[in-house]
Tab-separated table of C-alpha atoms in Angstrom:
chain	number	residue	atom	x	y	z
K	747	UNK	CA	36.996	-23.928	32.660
K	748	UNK	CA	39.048	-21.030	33.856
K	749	UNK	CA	36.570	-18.459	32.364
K	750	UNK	CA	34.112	-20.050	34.213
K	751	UNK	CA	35.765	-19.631	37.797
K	752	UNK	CA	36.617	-16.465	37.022
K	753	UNK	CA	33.006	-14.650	36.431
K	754	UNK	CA	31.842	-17.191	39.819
K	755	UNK	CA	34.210	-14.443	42.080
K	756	UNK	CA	31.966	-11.230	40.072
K	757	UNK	CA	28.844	-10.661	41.823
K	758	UNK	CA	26.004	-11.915	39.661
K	759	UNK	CA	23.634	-9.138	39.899
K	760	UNK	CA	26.833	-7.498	38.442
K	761	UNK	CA	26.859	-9.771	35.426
K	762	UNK	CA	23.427	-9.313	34.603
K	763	UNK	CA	24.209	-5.329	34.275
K	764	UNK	CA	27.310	-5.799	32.209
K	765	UNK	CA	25.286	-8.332	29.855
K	766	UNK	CA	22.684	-5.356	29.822
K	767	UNK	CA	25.480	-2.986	28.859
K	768	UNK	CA	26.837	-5.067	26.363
K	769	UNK	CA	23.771	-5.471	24.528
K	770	UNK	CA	22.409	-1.782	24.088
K	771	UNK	CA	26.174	-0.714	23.371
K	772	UNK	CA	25.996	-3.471	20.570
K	773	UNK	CA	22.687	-2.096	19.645
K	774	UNK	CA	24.073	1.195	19.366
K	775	UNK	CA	26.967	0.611	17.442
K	776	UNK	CA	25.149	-1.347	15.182
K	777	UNK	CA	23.132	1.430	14.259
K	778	UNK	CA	26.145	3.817	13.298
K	779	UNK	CA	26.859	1.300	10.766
K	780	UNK	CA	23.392	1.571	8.970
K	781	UNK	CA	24.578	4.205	6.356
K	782	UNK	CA	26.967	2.160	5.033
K	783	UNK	CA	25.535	-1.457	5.302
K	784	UNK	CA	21.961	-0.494	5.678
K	785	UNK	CA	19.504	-2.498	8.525
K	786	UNK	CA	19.251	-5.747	7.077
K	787	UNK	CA	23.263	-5.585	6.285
K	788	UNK	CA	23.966	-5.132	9.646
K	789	UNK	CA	21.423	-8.137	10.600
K	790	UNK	CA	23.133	-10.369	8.361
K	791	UNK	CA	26.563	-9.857	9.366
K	792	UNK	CA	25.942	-9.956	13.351
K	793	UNK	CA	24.071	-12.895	12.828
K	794	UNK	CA	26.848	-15.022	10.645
K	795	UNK	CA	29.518	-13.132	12.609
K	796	UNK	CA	28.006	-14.453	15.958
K	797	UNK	CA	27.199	-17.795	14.177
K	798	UNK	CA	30.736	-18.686	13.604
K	799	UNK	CA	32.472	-17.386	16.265
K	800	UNK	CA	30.561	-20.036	18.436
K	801	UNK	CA	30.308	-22.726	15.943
K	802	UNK	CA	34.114	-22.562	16.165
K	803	UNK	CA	34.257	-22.408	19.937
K	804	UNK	CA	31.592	-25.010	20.871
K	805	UNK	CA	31.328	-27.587	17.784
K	806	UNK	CA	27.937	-28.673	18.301
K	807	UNK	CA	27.751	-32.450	17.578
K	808	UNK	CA	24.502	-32.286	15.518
K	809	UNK	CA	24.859	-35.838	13.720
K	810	UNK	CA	23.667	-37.142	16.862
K	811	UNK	CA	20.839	-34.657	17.643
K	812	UNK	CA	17.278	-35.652	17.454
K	813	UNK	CA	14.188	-34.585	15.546
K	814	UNK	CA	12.691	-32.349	18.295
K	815	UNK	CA	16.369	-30.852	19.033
K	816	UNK	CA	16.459	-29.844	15.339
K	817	UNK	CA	13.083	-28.548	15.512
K	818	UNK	CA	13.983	-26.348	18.275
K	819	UNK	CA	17.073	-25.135	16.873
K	820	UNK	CA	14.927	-24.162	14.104
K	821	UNK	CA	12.290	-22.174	15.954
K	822	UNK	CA	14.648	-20.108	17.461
K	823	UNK	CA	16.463	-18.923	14.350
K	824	UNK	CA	13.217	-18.043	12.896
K	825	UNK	CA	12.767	-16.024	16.101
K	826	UNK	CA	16.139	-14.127	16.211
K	827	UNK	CA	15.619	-13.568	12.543
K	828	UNK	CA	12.777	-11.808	12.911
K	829	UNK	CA	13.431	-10.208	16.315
K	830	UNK	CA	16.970	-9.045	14.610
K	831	UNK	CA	15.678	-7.666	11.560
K	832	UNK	CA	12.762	-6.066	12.407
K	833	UNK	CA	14.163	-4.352	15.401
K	834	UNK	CA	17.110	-2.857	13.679
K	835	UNK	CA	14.697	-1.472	11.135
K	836	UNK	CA	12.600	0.205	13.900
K	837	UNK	CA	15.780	1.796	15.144
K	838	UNK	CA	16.676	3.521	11.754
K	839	UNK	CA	13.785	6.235	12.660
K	840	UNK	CA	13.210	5.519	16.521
K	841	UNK	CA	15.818	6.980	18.979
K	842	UNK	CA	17.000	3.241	20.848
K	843	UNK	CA	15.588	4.134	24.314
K	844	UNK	CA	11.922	4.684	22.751
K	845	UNK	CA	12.539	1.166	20.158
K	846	UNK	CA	13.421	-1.066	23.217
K	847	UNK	CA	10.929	0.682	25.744
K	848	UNK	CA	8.326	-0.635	22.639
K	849	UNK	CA	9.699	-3.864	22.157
K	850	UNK	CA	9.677	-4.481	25.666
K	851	UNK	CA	5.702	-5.047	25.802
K	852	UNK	CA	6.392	-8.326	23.896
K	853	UNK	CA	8.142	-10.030	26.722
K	854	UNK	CA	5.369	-8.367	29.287
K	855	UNK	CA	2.636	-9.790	27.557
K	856	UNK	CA	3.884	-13.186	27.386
K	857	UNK	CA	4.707	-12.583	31.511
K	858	UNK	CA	1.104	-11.267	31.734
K	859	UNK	CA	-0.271	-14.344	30.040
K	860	UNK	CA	1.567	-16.829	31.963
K	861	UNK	CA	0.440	-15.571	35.574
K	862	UNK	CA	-3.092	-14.556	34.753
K	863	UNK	CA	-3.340	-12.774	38.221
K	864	UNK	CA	-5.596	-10.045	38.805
K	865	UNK	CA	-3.163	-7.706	39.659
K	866	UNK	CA	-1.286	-8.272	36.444
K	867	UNK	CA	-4.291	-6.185	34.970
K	868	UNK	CA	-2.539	-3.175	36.414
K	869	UNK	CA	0.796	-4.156	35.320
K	870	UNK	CA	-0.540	-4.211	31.647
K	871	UNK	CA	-2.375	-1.204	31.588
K	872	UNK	CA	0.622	0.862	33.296
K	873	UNK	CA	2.641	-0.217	30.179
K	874	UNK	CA	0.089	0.448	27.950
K	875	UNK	CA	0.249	3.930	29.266
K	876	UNK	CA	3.660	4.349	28.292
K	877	UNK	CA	3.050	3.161	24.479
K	878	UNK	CA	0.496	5.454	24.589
K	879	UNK	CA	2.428	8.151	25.671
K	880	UNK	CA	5.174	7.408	22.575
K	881	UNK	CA	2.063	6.432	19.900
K	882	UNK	CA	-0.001	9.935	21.017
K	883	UNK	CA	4.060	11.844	19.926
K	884	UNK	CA	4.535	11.268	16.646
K	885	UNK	CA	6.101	13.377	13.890
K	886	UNK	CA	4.418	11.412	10.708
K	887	UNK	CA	4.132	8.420	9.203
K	888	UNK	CA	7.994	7.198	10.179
K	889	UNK	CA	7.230	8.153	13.250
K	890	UNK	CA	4.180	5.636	13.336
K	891	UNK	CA	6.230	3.343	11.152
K	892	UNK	CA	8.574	2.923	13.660
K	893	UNK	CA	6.657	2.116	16.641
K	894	UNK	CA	4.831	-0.499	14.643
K	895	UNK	CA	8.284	-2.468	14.096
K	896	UNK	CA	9.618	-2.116	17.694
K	897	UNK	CA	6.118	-3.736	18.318
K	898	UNK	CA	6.791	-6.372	16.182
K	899	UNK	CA	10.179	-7.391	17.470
K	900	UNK	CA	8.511	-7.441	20.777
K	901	UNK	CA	6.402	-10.100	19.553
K	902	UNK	CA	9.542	-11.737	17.654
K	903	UNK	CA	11.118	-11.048	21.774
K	904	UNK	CA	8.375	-12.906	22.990
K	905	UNK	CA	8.489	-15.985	20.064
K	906	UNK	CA	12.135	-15.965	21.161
K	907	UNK	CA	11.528	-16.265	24.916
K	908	UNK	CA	9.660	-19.440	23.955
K	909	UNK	CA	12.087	-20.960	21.548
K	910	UNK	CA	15.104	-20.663	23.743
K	911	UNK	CA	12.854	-22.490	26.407
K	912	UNK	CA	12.298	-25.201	24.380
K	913	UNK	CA	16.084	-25.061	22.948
K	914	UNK	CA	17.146	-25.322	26.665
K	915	UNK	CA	15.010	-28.564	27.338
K	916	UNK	CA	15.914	-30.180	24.084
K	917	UNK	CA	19.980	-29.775	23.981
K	918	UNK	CA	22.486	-28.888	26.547
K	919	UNK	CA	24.722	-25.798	26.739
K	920	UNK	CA	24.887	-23.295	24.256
K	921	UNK	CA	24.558	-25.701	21.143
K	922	UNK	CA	21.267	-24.548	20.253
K	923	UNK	CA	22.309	-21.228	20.075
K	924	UNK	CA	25.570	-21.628	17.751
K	925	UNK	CA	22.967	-23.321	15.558
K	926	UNK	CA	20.469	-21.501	15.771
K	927	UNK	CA	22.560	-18.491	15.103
K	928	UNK	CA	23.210	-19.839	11.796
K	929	UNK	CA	20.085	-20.541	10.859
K	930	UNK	CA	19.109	-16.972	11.542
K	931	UNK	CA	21.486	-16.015	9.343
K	932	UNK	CA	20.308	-18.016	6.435
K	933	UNK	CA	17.049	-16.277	6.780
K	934	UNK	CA	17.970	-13.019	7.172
K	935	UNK	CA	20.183	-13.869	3.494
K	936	UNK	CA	17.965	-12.336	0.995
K	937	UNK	CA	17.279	-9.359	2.750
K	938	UNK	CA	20.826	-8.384	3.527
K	939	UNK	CA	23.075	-10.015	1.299
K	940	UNK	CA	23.110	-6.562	-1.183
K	941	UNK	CA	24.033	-4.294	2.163
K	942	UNK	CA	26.623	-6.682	3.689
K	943	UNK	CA	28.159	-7.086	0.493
K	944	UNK	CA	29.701	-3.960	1.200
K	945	UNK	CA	32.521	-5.310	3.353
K	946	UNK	CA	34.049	-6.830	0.150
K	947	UNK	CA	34.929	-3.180	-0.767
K	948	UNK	CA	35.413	-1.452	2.332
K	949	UNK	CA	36.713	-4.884	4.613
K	950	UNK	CA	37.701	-2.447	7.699
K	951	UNK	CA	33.886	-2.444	8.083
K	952	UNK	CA	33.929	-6.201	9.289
K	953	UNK	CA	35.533	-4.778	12.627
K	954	UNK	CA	32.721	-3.015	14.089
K	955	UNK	CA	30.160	-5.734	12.517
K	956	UNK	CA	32.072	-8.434	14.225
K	957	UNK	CA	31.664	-6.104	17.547
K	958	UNK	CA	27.907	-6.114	17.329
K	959	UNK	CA	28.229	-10.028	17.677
K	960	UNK	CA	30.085	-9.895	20.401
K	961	UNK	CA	28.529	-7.450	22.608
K	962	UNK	CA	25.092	-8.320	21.021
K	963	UNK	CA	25.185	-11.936	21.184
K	964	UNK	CA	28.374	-13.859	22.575
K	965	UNK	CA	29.540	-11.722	25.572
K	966	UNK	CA	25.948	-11.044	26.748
K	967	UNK	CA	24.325	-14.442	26.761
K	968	UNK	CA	27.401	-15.847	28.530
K	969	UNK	CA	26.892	-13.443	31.392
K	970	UNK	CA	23.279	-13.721	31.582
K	971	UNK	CA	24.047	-17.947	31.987
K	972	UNK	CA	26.510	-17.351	34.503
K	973	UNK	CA	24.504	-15.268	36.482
K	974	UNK	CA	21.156	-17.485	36.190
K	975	UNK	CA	23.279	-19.977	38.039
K	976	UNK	CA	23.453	-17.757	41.280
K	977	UNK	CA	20.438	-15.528	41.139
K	978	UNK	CA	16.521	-16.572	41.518
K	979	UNK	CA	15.654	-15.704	38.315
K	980	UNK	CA	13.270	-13.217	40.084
K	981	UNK	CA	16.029	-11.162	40.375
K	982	UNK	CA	17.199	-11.744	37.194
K	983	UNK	CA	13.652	-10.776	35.786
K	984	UNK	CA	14.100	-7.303	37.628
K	985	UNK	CA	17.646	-6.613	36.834
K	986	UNK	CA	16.120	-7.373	33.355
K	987	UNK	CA	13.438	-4.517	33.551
K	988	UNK	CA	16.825	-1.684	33.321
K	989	UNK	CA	16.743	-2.645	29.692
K	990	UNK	CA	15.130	0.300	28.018
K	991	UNK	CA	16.747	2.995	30.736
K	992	UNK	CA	20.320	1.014	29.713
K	993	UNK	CA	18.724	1.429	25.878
K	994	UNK	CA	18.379	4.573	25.982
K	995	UNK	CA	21.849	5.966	28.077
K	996	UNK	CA	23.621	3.652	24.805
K	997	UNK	CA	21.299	5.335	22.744
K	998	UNK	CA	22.522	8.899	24.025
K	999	UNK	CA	26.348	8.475	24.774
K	1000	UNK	CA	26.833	6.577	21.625
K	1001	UNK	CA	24.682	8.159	19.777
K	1002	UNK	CA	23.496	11.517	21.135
K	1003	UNK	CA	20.078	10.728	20.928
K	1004	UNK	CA	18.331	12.601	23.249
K	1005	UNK	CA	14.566	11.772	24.798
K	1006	UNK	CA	12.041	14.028	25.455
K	1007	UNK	CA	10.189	14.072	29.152
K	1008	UNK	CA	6.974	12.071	27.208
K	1009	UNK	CA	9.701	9.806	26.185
K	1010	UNK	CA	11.465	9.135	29.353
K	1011	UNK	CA	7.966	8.704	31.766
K	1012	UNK	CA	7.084	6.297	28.882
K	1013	UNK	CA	10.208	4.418	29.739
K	1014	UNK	CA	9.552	4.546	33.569
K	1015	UNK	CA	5.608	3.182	33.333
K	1016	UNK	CA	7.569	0.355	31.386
K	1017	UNK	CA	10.249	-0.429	33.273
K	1018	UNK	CA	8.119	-0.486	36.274
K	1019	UNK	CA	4.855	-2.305	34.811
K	1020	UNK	CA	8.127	-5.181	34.040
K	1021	UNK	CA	9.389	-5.353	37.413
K	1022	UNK	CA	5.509	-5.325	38.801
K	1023	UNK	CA	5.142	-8.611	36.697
K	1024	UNK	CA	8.381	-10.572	37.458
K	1025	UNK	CA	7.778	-9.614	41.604
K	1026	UNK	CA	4.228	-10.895	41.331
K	1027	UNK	CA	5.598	-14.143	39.668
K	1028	UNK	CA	5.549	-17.321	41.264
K	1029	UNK	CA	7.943	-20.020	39.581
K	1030	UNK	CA	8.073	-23.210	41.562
K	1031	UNK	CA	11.698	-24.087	43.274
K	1032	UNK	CA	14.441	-24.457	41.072
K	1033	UNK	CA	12.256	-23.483	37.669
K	1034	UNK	CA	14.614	-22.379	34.563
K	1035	UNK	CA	14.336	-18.679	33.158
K	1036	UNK	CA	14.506	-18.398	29.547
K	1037	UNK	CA	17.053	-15.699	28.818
K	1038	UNK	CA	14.825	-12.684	28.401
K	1039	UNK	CA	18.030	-10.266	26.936
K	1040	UNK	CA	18.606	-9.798	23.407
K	1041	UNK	CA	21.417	-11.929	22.850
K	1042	UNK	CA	21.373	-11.428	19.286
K	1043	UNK	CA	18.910	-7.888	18.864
């Protein structure tokens, strides 16, 4: 496909950075739209939005899918439902950078647990400095509140990991994740269908909802593919550590959030404990990556 041969000529490191880009600038857009659609609004519409914008493009044959592709399919919207939801509710009263600095210790742990190296002890305990350093800063209950949620996305982050894995073996392409998309969004139903329902009186809302799907989910997880093709995913795991520092520039250009020094070391110890995990990793030759990025967060 033309597409295709086009992002081969961009450098893939490249990609990985726009996809990175793309996802915290759909993260922070998605939070301007909380007043009027509320968290779970917003949840709900990215999710459909991004559900049939691929459905359309891809027309997964599912008549001929079997059990365990179904399964799969079905594990994975649970996941992005949950890693969605809850982490747009963490952002309504954490600044971004802080939320995905959090959530980030979901897909470290899971790293962590898969090497089960002894150096990976200092790995975790440098990024359980930094939570420490946001848990020890709080301003109250929401403060506490908030951090609790951006925990359990990470979790949600880590069930996705997993279920995109097992997607990946079961179907080819992207199928899984048109489907899976939707499925997320019939979860994610009762809790936003009141708040989305506000795009039947104010329709000029759809616009920015259908760019959270985009930058959230479509444009990003087609860059991060493209890339896996020509990186080790080592590098890709690395690149993938900038996530909370790319969080939390979205978080302040878009938003004008600002974060404190505590804040910003918290990110580093992070970031760093990430990148100390994927270099001590050792995947055997030609070993798949599950897509680590929030394609739809």
């Amino acid at each position: 496909m033309a597409p295709e041969r086009s992002l081969d000529r961009v450098p893939a490191p490249l990609l990985v950075l726009v996809a990175i880009a793309s996802v915290q600038c759909g993260s922070a857009l998605a939070r301007g739209l909380f007043d009027d659609l509320g968290a779970a609004g917003v949840t709900l519409l990215r999710l459909t939005l991004a559900a049939v914008l691929l459905l359309a493009l891809l027309r997964p044959r599912v008549r001929s899918w079997s059990g365990e592709a179904w399964r799969a399919a079905l594990l994975l919207g649970g996941a992005m439902a949950g890693m969605n939801l809850v982490f747009y509710l963490a952002i309504r009263t954490l600044p971004l950078g802080v939320a995905v600095t959090v959530e980030f210790v979901g897909p470290l742990l899971l790293a962590l647990v898969q090497t089960r190296q002894l150096v990976d002890l200092l790995w975790a305990l440098l990024a359980a400095g930094g939570v420490v350093l946001l848990g020890t800063r709080t301003t109250g209950p929401v403060h506490l509140s908030g951090l609790l949620l951006a925990l359990i996305a990470g979790l949600f982050w880590a069930g996705y990991i997993l279920a995109s894995a097992r997607v990946g073996r079961a179907l080819p392409g992207t199928d899984g994740l048109a489907v899976a998309l939707a499925v997320g969004a019939v979860l994610v139903l009762p809790f936003g269908a009141r708040g989305a329902s506000a795009v039947l009186h104010r329709p000029a809302l759809l616009l920015p909802a259908f760019g959270v799907a985009v930058l959230s989910s479509a444009l990003s997880y087609g860059l991060e593919l493209a890339a896996l093709r020509r990186i080790p995913t080592q590098v890709f795991g690395i690149l993938m550590s900038l996530e909370p520092a790319a969080a939390a520039l979205a978080g302040l250009v878009v938003l004008g959030q600002r974060l404190s020094r505590r804040e910003v070391v918290a990110l580093l110890l992070v970031s760093a404990a990430s990148a100390g995990v994927t270099l001590a990793r050792r995947e055997p030759a030609g070993a798949t990556h599950p897509v680590p990025a929030q394609p739809l967060e």
